[in-house]
Short mmCIF file of C-alpha atoms in Angstrom, two decimals:
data_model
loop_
_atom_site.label_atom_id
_atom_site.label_comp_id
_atom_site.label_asym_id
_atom_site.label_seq_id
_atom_site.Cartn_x
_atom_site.Cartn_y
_atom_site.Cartn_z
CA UNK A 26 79.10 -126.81 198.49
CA UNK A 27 77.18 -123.89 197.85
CA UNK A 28 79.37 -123.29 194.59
CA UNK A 29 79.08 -127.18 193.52
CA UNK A 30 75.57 -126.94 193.61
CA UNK A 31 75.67 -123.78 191.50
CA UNK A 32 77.65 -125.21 189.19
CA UNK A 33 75.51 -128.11 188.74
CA UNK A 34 72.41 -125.79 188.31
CA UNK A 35 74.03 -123.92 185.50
CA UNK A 36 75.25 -126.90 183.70
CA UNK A 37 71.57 -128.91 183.66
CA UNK A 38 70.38 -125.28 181.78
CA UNK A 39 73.18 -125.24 179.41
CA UNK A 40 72.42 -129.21 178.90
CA UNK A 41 68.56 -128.33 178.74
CA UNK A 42 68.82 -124.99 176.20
CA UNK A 43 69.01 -127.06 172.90
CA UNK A 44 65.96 -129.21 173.63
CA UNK A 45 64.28 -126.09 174.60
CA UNK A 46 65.44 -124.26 171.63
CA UNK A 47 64.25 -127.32 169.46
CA UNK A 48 60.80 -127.57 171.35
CA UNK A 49 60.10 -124.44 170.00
CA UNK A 50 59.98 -125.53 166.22
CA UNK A 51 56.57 -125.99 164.95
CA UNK A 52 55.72 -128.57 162.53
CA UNK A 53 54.18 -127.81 159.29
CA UNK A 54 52.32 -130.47 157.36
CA UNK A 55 52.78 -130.10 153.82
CA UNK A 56 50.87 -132.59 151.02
CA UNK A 57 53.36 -133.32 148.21
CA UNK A 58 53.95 -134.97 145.03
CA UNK A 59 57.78 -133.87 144.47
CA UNK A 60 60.14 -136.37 144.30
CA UNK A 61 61.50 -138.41 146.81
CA UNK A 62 65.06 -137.24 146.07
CA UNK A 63 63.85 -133.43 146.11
CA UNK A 64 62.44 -133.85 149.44
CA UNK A 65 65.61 -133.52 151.49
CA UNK A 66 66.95 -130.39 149.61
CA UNK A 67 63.46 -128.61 150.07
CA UNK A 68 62.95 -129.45 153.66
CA UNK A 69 66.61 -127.98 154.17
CA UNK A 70 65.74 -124.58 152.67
CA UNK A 71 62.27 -124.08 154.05
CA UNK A 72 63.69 -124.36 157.22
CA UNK A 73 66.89 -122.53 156.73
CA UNK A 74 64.32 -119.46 155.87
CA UNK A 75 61.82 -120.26 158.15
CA UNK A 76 63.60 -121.96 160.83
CA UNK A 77 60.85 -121.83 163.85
CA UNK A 78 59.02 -124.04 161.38
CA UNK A 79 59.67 -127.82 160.77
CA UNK A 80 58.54 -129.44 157.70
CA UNK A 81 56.87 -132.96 157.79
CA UNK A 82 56.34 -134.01 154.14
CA UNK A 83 53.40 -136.11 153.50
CA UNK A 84 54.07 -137.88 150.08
CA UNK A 85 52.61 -140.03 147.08
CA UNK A 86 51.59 -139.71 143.40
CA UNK A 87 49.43 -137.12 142.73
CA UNK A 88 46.09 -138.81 142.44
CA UNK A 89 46.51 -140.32 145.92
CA UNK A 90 47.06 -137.05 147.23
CA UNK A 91 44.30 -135.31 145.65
CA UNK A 92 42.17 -138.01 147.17
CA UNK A 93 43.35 -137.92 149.82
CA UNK A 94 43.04 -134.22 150.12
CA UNK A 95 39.86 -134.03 149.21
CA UNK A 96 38.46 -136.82 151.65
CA UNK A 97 39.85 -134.72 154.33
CA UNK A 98 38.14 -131.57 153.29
CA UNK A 99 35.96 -131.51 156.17
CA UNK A 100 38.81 -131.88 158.62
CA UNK A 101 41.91 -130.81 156.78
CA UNK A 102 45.31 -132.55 158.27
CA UNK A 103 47.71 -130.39 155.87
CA UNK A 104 49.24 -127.14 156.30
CA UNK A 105 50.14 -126.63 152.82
CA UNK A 106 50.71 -128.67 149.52
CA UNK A 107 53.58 -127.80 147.61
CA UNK A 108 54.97 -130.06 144.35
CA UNK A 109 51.13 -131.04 143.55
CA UNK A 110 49.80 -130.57 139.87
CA UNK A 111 48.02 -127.49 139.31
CA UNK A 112 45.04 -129.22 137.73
CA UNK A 113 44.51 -130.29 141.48
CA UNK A 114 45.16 -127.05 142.92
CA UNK A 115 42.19 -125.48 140.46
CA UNK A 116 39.97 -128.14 141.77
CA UNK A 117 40.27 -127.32 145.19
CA UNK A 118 40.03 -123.72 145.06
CA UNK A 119 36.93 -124.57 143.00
CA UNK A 120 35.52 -126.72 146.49
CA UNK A 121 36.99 -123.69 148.20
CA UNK A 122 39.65 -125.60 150.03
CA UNK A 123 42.11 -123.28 149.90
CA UNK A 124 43.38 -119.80 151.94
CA UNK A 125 43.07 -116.55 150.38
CA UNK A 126 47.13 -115.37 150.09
CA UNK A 127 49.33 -113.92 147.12
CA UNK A 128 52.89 -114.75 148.65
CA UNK A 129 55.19 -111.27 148.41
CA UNK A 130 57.37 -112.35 145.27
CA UNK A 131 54.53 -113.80 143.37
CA UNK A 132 54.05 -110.00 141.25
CA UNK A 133 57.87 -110.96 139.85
CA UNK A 134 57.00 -114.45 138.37
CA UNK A 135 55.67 -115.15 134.92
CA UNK A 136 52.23 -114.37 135.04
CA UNK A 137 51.45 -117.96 133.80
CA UNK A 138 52.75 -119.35 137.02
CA UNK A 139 50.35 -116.84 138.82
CA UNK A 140 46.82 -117.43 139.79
CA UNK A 141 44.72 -115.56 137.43
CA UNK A 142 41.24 -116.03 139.68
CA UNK A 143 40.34 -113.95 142.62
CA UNK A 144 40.76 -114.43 145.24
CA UNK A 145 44.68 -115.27 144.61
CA UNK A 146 45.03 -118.71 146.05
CA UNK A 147 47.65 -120.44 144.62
CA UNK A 148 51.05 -119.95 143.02
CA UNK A 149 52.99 -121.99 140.19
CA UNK A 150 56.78 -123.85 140.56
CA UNK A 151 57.67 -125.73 137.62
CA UNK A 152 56.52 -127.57 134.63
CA UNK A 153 57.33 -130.99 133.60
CA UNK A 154 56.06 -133.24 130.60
CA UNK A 155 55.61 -136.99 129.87
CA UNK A 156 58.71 -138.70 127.77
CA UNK A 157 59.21 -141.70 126.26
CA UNK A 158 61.86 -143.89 128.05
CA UNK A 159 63.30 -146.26 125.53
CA UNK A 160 65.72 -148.79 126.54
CA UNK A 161 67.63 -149.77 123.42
CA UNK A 162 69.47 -152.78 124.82
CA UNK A 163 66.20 -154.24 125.13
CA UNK A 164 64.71 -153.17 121.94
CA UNK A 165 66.47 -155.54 119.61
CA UNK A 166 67.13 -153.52 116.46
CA UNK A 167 63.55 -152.22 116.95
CA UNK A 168 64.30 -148.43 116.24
CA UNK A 169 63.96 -145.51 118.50
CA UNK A 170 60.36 -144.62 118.29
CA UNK A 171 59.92 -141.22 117.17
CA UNK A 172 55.76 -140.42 116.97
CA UNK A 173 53.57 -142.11 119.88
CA UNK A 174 52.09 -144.23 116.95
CA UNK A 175 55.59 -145.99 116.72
CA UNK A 176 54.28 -147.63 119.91
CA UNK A 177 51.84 -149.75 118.35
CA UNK A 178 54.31 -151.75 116.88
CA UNK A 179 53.16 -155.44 118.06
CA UNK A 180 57.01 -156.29 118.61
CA UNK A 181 56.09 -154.16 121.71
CA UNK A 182 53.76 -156.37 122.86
CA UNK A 183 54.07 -156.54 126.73
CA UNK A 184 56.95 -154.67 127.30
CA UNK A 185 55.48 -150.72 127.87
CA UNK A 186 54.75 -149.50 131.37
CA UNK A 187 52.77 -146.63 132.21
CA UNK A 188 51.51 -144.52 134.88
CA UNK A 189 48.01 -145.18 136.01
CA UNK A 190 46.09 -142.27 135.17
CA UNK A 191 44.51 -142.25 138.29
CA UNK A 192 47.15 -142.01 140.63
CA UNK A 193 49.64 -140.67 138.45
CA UNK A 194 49.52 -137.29 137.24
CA UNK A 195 52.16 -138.16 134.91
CA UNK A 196 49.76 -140.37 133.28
CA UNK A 197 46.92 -138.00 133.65
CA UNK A 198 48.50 -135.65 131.51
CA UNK A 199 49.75 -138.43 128.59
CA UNK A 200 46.04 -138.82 128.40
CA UNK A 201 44.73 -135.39 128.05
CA UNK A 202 47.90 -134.36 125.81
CA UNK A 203 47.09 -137.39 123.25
CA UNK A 204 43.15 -136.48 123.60
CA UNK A 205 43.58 -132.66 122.52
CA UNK A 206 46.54 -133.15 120.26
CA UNK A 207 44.66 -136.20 118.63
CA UNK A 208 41.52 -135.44 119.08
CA UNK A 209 38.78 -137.72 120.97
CA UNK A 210 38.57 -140.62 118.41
CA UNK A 211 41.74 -140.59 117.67
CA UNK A 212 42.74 -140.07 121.17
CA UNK A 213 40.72 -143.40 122.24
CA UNK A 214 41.59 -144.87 119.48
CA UNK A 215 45.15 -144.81 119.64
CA UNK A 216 44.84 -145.39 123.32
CA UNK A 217 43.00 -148.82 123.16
CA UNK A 218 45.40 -150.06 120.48
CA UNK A 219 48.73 -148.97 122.95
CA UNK A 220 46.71 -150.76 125.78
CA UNK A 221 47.04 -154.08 123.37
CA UNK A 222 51.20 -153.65 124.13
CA UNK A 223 50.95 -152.39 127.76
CA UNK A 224 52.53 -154.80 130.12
CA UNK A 225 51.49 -152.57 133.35
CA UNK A 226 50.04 -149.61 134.62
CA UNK A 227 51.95 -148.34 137.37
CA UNK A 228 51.53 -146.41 140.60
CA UNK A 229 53.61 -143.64 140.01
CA UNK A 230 55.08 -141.31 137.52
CA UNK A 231 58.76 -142.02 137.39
CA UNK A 232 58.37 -145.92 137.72
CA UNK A 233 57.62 -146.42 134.30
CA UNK A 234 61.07 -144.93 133.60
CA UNK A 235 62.95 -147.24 136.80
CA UNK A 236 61.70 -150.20 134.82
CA UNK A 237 63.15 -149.09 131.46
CA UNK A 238 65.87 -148.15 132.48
CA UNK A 239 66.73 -151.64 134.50
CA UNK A 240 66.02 -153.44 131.47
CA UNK A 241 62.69 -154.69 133.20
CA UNK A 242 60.75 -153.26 130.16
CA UNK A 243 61.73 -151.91 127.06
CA UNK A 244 59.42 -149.03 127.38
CA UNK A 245 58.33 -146.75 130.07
CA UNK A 246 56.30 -143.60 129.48
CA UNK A 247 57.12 -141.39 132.59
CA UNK A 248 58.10 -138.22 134.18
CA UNK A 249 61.04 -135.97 132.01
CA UNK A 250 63.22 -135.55 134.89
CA UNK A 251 63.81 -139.26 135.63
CA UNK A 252 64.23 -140.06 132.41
CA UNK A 253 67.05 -137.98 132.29
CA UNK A 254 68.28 -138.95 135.76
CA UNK A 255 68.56 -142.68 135.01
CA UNK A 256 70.43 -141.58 131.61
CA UNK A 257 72.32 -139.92 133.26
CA UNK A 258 73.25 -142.62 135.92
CA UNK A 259 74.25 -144.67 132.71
CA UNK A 260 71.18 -146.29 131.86
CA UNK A 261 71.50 -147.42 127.94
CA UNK A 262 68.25 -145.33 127.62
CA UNK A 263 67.21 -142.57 124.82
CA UNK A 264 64.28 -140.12 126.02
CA UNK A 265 62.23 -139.10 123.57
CA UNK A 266 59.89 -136.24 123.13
CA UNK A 267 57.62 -137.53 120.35
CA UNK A 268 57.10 -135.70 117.21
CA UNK A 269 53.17 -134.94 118.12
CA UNK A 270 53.95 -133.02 120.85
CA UNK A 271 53.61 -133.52 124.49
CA UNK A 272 51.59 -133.66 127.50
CA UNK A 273 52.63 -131.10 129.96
CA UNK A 274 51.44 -129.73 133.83
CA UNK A 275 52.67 -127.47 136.23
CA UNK A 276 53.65 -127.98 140.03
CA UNK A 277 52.31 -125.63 142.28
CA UNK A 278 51.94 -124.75 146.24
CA UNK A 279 48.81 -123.40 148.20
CA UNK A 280 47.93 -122.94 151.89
CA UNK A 281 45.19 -124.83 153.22
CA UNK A 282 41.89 -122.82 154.31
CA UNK A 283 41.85 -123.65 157.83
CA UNK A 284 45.44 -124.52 158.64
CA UNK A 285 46.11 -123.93 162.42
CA UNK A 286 49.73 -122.92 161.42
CA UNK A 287 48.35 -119.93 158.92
CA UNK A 288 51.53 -117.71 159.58
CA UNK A 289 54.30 -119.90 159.36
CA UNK A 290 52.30 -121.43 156.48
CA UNK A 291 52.49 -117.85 154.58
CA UNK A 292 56.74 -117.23 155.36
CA UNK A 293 56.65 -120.52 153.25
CA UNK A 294 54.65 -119.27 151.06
CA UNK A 295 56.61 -116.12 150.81
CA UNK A 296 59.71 -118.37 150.45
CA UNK A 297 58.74 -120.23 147.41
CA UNK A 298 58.70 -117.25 145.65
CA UNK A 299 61.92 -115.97 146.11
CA UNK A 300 65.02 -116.30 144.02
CA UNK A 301 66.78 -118.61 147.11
CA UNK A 302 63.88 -121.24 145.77
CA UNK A 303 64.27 -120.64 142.27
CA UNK A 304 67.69 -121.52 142.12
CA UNK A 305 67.22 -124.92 144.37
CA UNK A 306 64.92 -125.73 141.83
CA UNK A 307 67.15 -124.64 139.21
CA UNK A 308 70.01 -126.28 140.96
CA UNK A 309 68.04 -130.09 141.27
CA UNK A 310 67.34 -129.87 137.10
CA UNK A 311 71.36 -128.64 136.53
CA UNK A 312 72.68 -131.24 138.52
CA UNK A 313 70.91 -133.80 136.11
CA UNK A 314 72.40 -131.80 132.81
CA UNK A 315 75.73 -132.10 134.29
CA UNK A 316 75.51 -136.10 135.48
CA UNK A 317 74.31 -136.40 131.59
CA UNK A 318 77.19 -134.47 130.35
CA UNK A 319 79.89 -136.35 132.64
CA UNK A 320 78.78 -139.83 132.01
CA UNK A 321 76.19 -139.96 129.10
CA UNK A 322 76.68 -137.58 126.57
CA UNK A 323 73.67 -135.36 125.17
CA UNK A 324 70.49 -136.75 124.84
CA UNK A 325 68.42 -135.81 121.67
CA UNK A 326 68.37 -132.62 120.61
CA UNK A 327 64.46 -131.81 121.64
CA UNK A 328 65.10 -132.97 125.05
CA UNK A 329 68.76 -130.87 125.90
CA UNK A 330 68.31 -129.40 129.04
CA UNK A 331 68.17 -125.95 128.01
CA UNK A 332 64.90 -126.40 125.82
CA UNK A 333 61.74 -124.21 127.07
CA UNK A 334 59.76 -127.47 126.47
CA UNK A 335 62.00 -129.79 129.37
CA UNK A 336 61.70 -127.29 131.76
CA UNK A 337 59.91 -123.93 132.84
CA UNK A 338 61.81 -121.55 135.33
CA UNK A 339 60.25 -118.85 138.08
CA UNK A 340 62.92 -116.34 136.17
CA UNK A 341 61.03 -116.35 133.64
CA UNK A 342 64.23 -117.99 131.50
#
């Protein structure tokens, strides 16, 4: 009896260790704007380097989450933000909203990518740009627009999408790159005559793209890397880096200034930095060269995967 009941005793622990072992995982709160299909992959290796530390994303466009950030700055719910546009990130360390930490690889990254204020708050990821997603099923001999003032052709009338400015920063940065490469007359200028063959303005930054590529529009202005994710998915789209020039922004991560989970917050911190997360991020823009190699050839030559312009690397590469 004795040894029944010992048996039974030892087998209810061995039963109870994994819940235990999982109770002891502490979730981490991190604001985002990433995409939805890089959320999995970065939640897997943040907690394969940190793994006492669970990762609860909190995601939307980048003007909702700079809002929302910001509304919250009296009583901060977020451990971190991670994938958010710089331009944010320098607002809030402006307002003082964010903790004081260099993470331990950040002396190895290209010192654009680094925080050049004191106190260090704040550490770059990537870069990305704004495209021009042209569907040329759609277009109906209309050719493949080349400068952004190929878009005020009134045959497009209707059938661009864009992201809002306001909750996109996709479409944030369209606007400031045609302001400074145009100038501000010509910037508004050029602006209210697109607005004439706008058919939408969009919540989010790879939308535009979605639309174009389903046919739904023949135009979407979006986000490089779905452009050349639905091209690559077979989409009869071209992606097209204007002849102007571009509007570009960087992703970065921070740690909030009063998170209650400071340390595990900082081993993040320290992860994002290290060559494990350069390569994921590497690895995420590869996989969309190689779909667009296997099933839709090269697209243009300014927007080949290996241009410094589609894509900037922590390597410095």
């Amino acid at each position: 009896m004795k040894n029944w009941l010992a048996s039974c005793v030892i087998a209810a622990f061995a039963l109870a260790l994994p819940g235990v072992a999982h109770a002891q995982k502490t979730k981490v709160t991190i604001y985002t704007a990433l995409e939805n299909d890089q959320l999995a992959p970065f939640k897997s290796s943040i907690e394969k380097a940190v793994p006492e530390a669970e990762v609860v994303w909190v995601r939307d466009s980048t003007g909702v989450i700079t809002a929302r950030f910001l509304a919250e700055k009296d009583n901060p719910r977020a451990d971190m933000v991670m994938g958010l546009a710089a331009s944010s990130l320098l607002m809030f360390e402006k307002a003082g909203l964010l903790e004081t930490y260099k993470p331990a690889g950040a002396d190895a990254l290209k010192p654009v990518f680094r925080d050049p204020n004191s106190p260090y708050t704040w550490t770059g990821m990537d870069a990305y740009l704004g495209v021009v997603c042209y569907n040329t099923a759609e277009a109906k001999g209309v050719p493949v627009p080349t400068s952004w003032k190929d878009l005020l052709n009134p045959a497009f009338k209707g059938k661009i999408v864009m992201p809002h400015p306001a909750s996109s920063g996709t479409g944030y940065l369209m606007v400031a790159g045609w302001l400074q490469s145009m100038g501000e007359a010509e910037g508004w200028k050029f602006m209210d005559g697109l607005h004439e063959n706008i058919g939408a303005y969009l919540h989010s930054g790879s939308a535009p793209c979605v639309q174009a590529a389903r046919g739904e529009r023949t135009i979407g202005l979006a986000l490089d890397m779905r452009g050349a994710s639905e091209k690559s998915k077979g989409a009869p789209i071209e992606v097209v880096i204007p002849k102007e020039g571009v509007g570009w922004e960087m992703e970065a991560s921070a740690i909030v200034k009063g998170s209650k989970n400071l340390a595990l917050a900082k081993k993040i911190a320290d992860w994002s930095t290290t060559k494990d997360a350069n390569e994921l991020l590497q690895d995420l823009c590869d996989r969309g060269r190689a779909r667009r190699r296997e099933q839709a050839g090269e697209l243009p030559r300014q927007c080949r995967g290996g241009d410094d312009q589609e894509r900037s690397r922590l390597d410095g590469r």
